Structures are given as C-alpha cells and as structure tokens.
Coordinates of C-alpha atoms in Angstrom, one line a residue:
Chain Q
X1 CA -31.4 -27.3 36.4
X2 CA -33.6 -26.8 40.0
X3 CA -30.7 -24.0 40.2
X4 CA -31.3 -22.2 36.9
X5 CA -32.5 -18.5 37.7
X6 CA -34.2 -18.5 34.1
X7 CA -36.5 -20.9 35.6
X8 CA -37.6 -18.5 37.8
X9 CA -39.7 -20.4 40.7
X10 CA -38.8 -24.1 40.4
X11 CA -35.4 -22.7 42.3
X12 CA -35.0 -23.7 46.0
X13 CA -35.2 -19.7 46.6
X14 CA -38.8 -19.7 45.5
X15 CA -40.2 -22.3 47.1
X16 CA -38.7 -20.8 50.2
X17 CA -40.2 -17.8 49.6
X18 CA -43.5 -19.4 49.1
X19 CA -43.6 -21.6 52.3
X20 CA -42.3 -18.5 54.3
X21 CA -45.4 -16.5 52.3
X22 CA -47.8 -19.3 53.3
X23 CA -46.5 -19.8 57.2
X24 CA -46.9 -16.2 57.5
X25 CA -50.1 -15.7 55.9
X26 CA -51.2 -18.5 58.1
X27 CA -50.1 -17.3 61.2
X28 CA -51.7 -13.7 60.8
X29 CA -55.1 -15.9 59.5
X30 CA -55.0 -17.6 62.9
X31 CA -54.2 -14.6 65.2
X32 CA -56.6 -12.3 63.5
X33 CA -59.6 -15.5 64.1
X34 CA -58.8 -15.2 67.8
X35 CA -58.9 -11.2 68.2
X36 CA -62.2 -11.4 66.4
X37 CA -63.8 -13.1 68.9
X38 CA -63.2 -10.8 71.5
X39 CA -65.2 -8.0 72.3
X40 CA -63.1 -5.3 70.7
X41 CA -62.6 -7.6 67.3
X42 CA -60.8 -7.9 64.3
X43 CA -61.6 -5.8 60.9
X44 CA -62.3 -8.3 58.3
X45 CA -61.1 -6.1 55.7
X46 CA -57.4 -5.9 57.4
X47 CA -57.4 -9.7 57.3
X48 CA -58.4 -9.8 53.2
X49 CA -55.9 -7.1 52.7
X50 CA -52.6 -8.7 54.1
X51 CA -54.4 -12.2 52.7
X52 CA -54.4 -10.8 49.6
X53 CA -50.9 -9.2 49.5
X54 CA -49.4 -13.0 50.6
X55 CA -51.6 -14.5 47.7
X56 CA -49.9 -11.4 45.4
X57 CA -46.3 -12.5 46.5
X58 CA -46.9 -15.9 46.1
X59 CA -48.4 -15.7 42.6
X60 CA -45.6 -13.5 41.6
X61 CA -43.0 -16.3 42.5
X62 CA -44.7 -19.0 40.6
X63 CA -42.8 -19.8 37.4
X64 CA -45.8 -20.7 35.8
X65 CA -47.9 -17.0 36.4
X66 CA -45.9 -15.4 33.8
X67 CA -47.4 -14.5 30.8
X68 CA -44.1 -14.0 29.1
X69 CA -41.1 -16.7 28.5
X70 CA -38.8 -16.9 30.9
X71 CA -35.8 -14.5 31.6
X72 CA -38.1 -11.8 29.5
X73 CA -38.0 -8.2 30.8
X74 CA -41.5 -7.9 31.1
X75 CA -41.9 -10.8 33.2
X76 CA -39.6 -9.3 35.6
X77 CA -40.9 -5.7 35.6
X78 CA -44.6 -7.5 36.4
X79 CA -42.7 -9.5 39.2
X80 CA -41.1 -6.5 40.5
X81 CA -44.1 -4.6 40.6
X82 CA -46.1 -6.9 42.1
X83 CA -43.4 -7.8 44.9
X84 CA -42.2 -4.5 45.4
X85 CA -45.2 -2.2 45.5
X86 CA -48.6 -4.0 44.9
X87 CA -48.1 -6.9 47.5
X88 CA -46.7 -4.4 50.2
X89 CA -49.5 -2.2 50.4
X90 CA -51.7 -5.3 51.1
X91 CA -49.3 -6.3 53.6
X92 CA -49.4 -3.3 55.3
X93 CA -53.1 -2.0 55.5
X94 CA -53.1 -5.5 56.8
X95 CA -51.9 -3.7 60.0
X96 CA -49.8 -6.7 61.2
X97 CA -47.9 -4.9 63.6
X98 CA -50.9 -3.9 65.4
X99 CA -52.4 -7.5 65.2
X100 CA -48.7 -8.5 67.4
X101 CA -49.4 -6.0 69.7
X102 CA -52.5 -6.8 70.8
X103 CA -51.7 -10.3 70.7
X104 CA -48.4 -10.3 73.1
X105 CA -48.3 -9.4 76.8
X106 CA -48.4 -5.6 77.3
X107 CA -45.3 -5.5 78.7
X108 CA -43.6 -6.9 75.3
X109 CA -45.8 -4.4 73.6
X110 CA -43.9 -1.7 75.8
X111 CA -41.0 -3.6 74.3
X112 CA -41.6 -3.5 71.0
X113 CA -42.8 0.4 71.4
X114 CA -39.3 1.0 73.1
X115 CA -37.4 -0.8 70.1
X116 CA -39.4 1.4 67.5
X117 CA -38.0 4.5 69.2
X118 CA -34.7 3.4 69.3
X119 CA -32.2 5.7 67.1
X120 CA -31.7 2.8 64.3
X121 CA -35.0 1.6 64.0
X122 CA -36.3 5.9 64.2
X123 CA -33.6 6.5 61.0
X124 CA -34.6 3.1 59.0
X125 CA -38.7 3.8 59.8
X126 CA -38.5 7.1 58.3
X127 CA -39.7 8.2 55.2
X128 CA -37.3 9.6 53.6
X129 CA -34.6 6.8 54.3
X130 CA -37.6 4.3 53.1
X131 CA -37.7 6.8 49.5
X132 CA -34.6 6.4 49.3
X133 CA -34.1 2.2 49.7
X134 CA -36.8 2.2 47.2
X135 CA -36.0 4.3 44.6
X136 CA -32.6 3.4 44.9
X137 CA -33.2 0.0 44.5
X138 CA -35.2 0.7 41.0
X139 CA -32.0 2.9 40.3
X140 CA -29.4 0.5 40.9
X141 CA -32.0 -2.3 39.5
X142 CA -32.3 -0.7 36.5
X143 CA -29.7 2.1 35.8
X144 CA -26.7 -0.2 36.3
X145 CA -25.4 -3.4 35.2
X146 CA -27.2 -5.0 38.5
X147 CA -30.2 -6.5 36.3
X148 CA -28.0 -8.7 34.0
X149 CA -26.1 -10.2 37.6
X150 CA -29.5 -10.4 38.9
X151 CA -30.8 -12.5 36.5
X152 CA -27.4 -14.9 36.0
X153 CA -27.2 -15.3 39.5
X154 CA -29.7 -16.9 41.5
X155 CA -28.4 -15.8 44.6
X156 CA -28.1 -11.9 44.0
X157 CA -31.9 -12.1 42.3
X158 CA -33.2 -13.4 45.5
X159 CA -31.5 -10.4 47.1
X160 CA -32.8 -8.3 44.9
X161 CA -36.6 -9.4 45.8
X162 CA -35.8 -9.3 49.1
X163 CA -34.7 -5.7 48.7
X164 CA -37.6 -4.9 46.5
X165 CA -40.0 -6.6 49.1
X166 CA -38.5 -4.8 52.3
X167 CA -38.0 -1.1 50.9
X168 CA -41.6 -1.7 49.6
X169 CA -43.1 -2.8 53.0
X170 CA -41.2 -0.1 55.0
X171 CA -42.0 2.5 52.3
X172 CA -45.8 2.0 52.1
X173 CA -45.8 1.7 56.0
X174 CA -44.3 4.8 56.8
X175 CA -46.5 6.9 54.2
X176 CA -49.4 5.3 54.7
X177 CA -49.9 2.6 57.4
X178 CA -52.4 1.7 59.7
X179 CA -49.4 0.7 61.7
X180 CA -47.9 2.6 64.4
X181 CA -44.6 4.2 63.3
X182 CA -42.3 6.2 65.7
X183 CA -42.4 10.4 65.0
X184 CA -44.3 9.4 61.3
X185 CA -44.0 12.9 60.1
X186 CA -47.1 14.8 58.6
X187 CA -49.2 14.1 56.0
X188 CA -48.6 17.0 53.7
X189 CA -44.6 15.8 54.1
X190 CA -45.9 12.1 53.2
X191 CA -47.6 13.6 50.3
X192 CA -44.5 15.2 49.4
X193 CA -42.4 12.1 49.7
X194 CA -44.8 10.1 47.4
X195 CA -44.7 12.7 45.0
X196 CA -40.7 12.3 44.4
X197 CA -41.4 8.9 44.4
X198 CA -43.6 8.5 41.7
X199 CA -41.6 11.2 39.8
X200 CA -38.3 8.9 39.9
X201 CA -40.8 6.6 39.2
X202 CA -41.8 7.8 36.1
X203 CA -38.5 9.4 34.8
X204 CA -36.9 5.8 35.5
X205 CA -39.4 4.1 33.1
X206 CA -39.4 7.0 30.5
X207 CA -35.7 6.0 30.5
X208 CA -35.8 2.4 29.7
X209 CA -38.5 3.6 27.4
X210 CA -36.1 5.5 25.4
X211 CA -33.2 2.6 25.8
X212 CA -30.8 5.2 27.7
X213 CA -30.9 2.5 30.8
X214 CA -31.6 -1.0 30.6
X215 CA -28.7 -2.7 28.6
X216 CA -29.1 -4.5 25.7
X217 CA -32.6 -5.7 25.6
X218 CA -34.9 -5.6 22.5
X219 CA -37.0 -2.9 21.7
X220 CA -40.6 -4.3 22.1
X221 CA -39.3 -5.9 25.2
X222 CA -38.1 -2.8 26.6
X223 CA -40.7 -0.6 25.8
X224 CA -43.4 -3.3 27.3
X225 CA -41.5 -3.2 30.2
X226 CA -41.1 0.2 30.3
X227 CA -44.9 0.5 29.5
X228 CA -45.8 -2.0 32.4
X229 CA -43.7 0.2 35.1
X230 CA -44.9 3.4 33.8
X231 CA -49.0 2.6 34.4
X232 CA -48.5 -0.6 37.0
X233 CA -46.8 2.0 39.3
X234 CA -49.1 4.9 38.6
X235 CA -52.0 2.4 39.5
X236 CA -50.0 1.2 42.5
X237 CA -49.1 5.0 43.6
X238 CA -52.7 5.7 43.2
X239 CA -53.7 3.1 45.6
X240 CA -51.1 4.0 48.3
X241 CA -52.1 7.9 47.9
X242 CA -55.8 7.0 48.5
X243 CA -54.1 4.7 51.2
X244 CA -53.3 7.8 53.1
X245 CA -57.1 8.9 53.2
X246 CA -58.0 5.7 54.6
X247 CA -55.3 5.4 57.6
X248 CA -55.2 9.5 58.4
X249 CA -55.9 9.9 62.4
X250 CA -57.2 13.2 63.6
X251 CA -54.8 14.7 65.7
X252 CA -57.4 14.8 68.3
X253 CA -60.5 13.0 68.6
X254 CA -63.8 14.5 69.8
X255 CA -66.3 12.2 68.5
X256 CA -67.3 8.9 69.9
X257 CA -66.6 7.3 66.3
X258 CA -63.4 8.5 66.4
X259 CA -62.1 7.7 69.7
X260 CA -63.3 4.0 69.3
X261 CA -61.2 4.2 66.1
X262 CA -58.0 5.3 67.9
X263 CA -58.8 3.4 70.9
X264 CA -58.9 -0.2 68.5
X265 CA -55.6 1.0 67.0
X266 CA -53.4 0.9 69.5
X267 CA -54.3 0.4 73.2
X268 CA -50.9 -1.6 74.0
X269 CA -48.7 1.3 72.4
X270 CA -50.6 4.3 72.8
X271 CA -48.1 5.1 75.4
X272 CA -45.5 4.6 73.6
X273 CA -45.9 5.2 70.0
X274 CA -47.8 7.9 69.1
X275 CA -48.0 8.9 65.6
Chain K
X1 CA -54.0 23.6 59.3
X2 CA -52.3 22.9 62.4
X3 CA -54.9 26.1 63.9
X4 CA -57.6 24.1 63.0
X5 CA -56.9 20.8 64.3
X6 CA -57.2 22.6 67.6
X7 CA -60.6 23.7 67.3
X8 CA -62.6 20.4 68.6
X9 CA -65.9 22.3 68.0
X10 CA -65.4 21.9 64.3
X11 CA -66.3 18.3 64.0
X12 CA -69.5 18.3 62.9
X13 CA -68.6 20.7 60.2
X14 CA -66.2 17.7 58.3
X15 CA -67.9 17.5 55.5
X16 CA -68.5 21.0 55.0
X17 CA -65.8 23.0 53.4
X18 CA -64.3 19.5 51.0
X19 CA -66.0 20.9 48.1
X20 CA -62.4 22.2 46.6
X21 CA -60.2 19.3 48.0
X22 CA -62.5 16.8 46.7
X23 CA -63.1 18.1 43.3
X24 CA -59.0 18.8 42.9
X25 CA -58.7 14.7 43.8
X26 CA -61.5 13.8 40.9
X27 CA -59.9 16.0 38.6
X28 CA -56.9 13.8 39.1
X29 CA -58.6 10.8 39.3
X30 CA -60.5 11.3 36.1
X31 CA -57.1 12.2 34.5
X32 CA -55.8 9.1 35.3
X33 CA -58.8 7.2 33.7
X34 CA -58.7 8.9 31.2
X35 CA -54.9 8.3 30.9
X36 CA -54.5 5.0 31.6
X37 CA -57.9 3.5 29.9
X38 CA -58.0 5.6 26.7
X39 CA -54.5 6.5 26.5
X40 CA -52.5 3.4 27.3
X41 CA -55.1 0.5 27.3
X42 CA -57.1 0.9 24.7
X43 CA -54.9 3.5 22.9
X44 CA -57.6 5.5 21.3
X45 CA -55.8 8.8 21.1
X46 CA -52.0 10.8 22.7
X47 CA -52.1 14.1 23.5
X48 CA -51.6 15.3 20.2
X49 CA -52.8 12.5 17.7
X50 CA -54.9 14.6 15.8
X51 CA -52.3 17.6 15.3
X52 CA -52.5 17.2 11.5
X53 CA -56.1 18.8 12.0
X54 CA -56.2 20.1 14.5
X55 CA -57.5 24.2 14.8
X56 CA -54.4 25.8 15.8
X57 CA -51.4 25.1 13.7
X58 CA -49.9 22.6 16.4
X59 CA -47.6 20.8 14.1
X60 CA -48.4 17.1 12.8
X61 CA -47.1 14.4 15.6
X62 CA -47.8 10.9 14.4
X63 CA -48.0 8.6 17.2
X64 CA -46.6 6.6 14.4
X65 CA -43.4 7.6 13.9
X66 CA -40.6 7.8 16.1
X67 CA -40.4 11.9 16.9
X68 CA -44.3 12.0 16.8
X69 CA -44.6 9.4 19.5
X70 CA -41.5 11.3 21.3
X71 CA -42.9 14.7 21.6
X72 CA -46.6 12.7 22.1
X73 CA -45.1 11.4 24.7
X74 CA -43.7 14.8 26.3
X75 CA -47.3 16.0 26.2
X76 CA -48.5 12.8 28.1
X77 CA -45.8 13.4 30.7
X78 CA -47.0 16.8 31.3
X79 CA -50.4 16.0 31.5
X80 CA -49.2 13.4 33.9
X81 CA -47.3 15.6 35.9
X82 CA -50.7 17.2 36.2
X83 CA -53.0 14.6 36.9
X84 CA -50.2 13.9 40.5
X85 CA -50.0 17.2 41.3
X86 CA -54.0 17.0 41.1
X87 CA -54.1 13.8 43.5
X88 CA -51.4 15.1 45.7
X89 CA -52.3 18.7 46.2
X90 CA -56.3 17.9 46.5
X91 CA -55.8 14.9 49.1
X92 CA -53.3 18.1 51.3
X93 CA -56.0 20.4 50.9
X94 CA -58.2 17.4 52.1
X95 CA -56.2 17.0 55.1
X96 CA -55.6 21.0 55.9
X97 CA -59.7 21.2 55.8
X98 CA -60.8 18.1 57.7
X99 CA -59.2 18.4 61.0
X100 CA -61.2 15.9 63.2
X101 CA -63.0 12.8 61.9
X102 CA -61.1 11.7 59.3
X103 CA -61.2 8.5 59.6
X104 CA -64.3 8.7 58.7
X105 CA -64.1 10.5 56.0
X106 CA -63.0 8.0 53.6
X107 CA -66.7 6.2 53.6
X108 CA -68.3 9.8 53.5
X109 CA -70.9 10.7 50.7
X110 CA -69.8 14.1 50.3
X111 CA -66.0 13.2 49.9
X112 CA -66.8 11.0 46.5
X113 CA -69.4 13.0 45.6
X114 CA -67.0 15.8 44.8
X115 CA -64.3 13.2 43.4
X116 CA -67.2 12.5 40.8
X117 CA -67.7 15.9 40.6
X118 CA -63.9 16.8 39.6
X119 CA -64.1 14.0 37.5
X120 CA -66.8 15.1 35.5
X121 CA -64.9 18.7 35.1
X122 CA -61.9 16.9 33.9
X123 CA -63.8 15.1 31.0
X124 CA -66.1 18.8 30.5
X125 CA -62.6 21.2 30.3
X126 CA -60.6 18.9 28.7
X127 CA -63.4 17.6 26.3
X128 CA -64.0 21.9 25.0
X129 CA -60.4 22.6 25.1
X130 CA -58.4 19.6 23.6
X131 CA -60.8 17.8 22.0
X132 CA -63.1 21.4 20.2
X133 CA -61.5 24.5 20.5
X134 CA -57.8 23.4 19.9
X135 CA -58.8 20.0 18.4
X136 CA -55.5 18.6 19.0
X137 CA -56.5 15.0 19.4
X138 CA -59.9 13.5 19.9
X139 CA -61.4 10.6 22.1
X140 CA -61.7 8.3 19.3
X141 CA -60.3 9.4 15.5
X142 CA -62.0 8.7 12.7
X143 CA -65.0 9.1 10.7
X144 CA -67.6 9.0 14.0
X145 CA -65.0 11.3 16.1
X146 CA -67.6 14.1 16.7
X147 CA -70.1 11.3 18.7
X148 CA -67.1 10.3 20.6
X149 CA -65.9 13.6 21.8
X150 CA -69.8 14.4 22.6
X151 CA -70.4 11.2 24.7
X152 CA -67.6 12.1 26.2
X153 CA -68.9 15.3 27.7
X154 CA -72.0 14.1 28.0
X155 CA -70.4 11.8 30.5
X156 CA -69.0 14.6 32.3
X157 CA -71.9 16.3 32.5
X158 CA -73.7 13.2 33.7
X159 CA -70.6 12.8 36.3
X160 CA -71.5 16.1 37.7
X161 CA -74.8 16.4 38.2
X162 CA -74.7 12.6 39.9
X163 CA -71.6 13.6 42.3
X164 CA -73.2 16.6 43.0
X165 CA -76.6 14.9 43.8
X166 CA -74.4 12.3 46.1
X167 CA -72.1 15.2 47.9
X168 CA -75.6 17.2 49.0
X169 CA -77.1 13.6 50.5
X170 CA -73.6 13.7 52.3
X171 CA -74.1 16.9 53.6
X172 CA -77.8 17.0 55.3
X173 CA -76.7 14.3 57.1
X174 CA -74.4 15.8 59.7
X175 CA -76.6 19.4 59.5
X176 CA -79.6 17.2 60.7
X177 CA -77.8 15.8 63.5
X178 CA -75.9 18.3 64.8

C-alpha cells in the first residue's frame, strides 16, 4: 500500500524527496543568514527564489496537492512541470553555487573552480548537452512506452523525477544562471538554445494533443494534459528568457554599479571561472 | 555587438538606442497575454473563430468541430511561433545594443517602458488587422463584439502612450547625470 506508485507521495520515495527538499532548503536558509551579516551581504531576493523553488518541489510531491485523482495524466504533466522547469529556475536564480563559494575556504573554491573546468563536468555543464537531457527526457517521457513503466513502477518514476529535476536545474543554469558556469557560451547562442527548446516543447504537446504520442489515455485527459504542457511551459520559458535579462554580465564593467555587481558574484572564482 | 562591448565610453548611453529591442520584447509579451489569457484561459476567441463572418472569404473554422479546432489550432501555432521569435529576437537585439551595464538594465524605466510600448502595438496592429479589416475572429463574439474589439485598442493605445511616458522618465535620468 505505502509502495503503490498511484499513491503518489505517501511512498517512501516521496518522503525522501521531501526531507532531502527541506534539509536543503534549510541549509541554504542558514548559510545565506550568515553571508548577510557581513559587509558584502546576501540578496534577499536569491534567498526567496531558491526558498520558493524548494516550497514548489515539495508541494509537487505531496499526494494531497493534486487537483486531479490519482495516476491521472494531468496530475502528472502539473508535477512534471513543476519539478522539471518551474522549481529549477527558483533553484537556480537562487545562486547556490555562489552562496558555497563564498562560504568555503578559498582554496576549496579554487577546487570547485578547477572541478568545473574539468572535461566531464565542461561537456555535462553545457548547453546544448543540458537541451538535449531535457528534451530528451520529455521525448522518451512521453514519446515511448516509458510513461506507462513510470507510473507502474515506483522505482523508475522516482528516476524519472530525478531526471526531470536534474536536466531542469543544469538546463536553466547554463542558459540563464546567476551561477558561474565554465566557457557559458553567449547569449544570442542561449537564446538560440531556448528557442529549440521551447519549439520541441511545443511540437511535443501539440502531439499528445492530437493522441499521435501518449498511449492509450482518454481524450479530455490527454488534451488537459496536453493543454497544461503547452501554456505551463510557455509561462515557464517566458520566465527563464526574462531570466537571461536579469543574470546578463557586461563583458566589461566600467561603472561603479557594475563592478560591485561582478565583484559580489564571484570573488572566490573570479580566477577561475569566468563566464 | 562584440565591437561594441569594447567601447567602455558607451555606458552612459544604455538606455539610449533599446527603443527597437524593447518594443520587439512587448510585442511578444503582449502576444503571450493575449494568447494565454484570452486564448486559452478564458477562451474568448482562436485565431479564426469568427471566419464564418469574417471580411475576406477565410473559410468557416468552428472551434467546435474537430477540423475547425485543427486548422484553429495551426493558426495559434503560427502566431505562437511569432510571439517566441518576438521574445527571443527582441531580448538579442537587447543584448547586441546594451553592451555595458546590464545588469542594471533589468530595473531600468526605459527598458519596460518600451515593453509596454510593444505591447500596446501588438493589441493596436492586431486589433485593425484581425479583429477590423480581415475580421477573422474578434476579442469577444457576440452581440456586444464591436465594444470589445474597441476596448481592446483603446487599451493599446492607453499602453502606448503610458510606456512611452515611463521610457522618456528613463531616459533624462542618465542625460542629466552624465
């Protein structure tokens, strides 16, 4: 019974993800309360965002949130939108990379720096690789028989939210983070990586729309679903794009503002990482 | 663009020169409230609901019936093809034309002032095109569809002259300091 995916929550995998949500969220709460109170600070609004993105994941989890009955297709489109593109961007404009950094001894910030441009980590925290774990992830979710396992098997759904919440972190970072992010190509090739992503995006729910992809789901059901991915992930897509406007650096910085700006963003890597 | 992020003496000029960027990003913007809100939420009209009266021989698409909703649904996929290119290609041109400061930029008067601005143009073009001259669907059908489509320029036109009042604040302000 505890076991039974349909329940969707009251599984040991949910309450996992919860306490891992609510450790995590805690630890950046307390880290970001010290940094404040030193001279250079903490911005309030990067502590609501990633606040709110751990509230997003955790509400997503709940059994109970779900306006739909359980195991219905709409339910898990709102889940998977919340988990795999809604909750990351709060995550990331939380900047919690940056928040490490500036918490840890310089010379594991050097570390970390060194990691980031490592081949492996250079590949994975690129994106294009990030468009493609995402989108292939919806493909594979949703153009294959993967979403009738994923929903029998507790196991594999977990996975699957894993996935979802991983490619969605490392996407919305490497388009538009506040984060550092090793040889983060320009914005107009960002731009052009969100734009194939919101285009698989839509041609993916225009599909289930139509019932070419999907399996054998009921119409309404589908096309709610469908509906819900179309205009949840233009809404989301909008937010990252504007996203972009908000974590843009100057290539170089000639006024004061600015400098302070760069200077709060990255004083343990800005030898390392630049972006 | 990569010229101009080498010229340092540009800064003070940032907000100068957005007009374009920032009223291609409100056009898309706009399309987006307008397809989200009146399309999908509160379903009010499709691209071509009205076609069975409408002023150019378009032929009659019933959101109603399956093919209607089909090829209704083509038209909203196009016009959501342009309402991304819009976003996309106004917040490059954003990027190529701001190249110091732009961090700032995201809190700056003159930025949203021309996003209002765009917006207002959406609802004004696509108000006289769709809604007047080609009368393919209309904000609202019915009996009162004239006061809709009307109010719905008049918004535009109210969206206008407020963004542009708002982008011009944004301006003096860098002019009278540097």
């Amino acid at each position: 019974m505890t076991l039974a995916h349909g329940a969707h929550g009251t599984s040991s995998g949910a309450l996992v993800l919860v306490t891992a949500s609510a450790v995590v969220g805690a630890g950046y709460a307390v880290l970001a309360w010290r940094r404040r109170r030193e001279p250079r600070g903490w911005g309030a609004w990067r502590t609501i965002s990633f606040l709110a993105g751990i509230a997003l994941l955790v509400l997503a989890v709940l059994p109970f949130m779900s306006p739909w009955p359980v195991g219905d297709l709409r339910g898990h489109m709102l889940q998977h939108l919340i988990i795999g593109m809604l909750a990351p961007i709060g995550l990331v404009l939380g900047a919690p990379l940056t928040l490490i950094l500036r918490t840890v001894p310089r010379r594991w910030g050097r570390r970390i720096g060194r990691l980031l441009h490592t081949r492996p980590v250079r590949v994975l925290v690129h994106p294009v690789t990030a468009l493609m774990l995402t989108v292939g992830g919806m493909v594979a979710l949703y153009c294959t028989p993967l979403h009738q396992v994923a929903t029998d098997g507790s196991v594999v759904h977990h996975l699957t939210h894993a996935h979802l919440l991983t490619a969605g972190y490392l996407f919305a970072w490497t388009i538009a983070g506040p984060d550092p992010a090793p040889r983060r190509p320009s914005v107009p090739t960002r731009l052009v990586v969100l734009g194939v992503a919101i285009l698989a995006h839509a041609v993916v729910s225009q599909l289930l729309y139509a019932g070419l992809v999907g399996g054998p789901i009921p119409a309404p059901e589908r096309r709610g679903a469908a509906e819900l991915m179309y205009y949840g992930g233009d809404i989301a897509e909008i937010m990252l794009a504007l996203a972009i406007l908000t974590t843009w650096r100057p290539r170089r910085g000639p006024t004061a503002r600015v400098r302070a700006a760069a200077a709060s963003d990255g004083r343990n890597v800005g030898s390392v990482v630049r972006q | 663009m990569v010229v101009g992020s080498r010229s340092v003496r540009r800064s003070r000029d940032r907000v100068v020169g957005i007009g374009l960027p920032g009223t291609v990003l409100g056009v898309g913007l706009g399309g987006f409230v307008d397809g989200i809100l009146l399309h999908q939420l509160l379903q009010w009209h499709h691209m071509l609901s009205s076609s069975d009266a409408d002023n150019v021989g378009v032929p009659t698409y019933s959101p109603d019936t399956v093919p209607g909703l089909r090829m209704n649904t083509v038209w909203d996929g196009l016009f959501h093809t342009f309402t991304w290119l819009a976003v996309l290609i106004g917040l490059g041109l954003l990027y190529a034309r701001v190249t110091s400061g732009r961090g700032a930029l995201w809190t700056s008067r003159a930025l949203w002032g021309w996003v209002l601005v765009g917006w207002g143009l959406f609802n004004v073009v696509e108000g006289v095109i769709d809604h007047h001259l080609l009368g393919i669907h209309h904000v609202r059908g019915g009996a009162h569809q004239l006061w809709w489509d009307l109010a719905f320029l008049a918004l535009g036109v109210v969206l206008i002259v407020v963004g542009w009042l708002m982008q011009r604040g944004g301006t003096r302000q860098p002019a009278s300091t540097g």
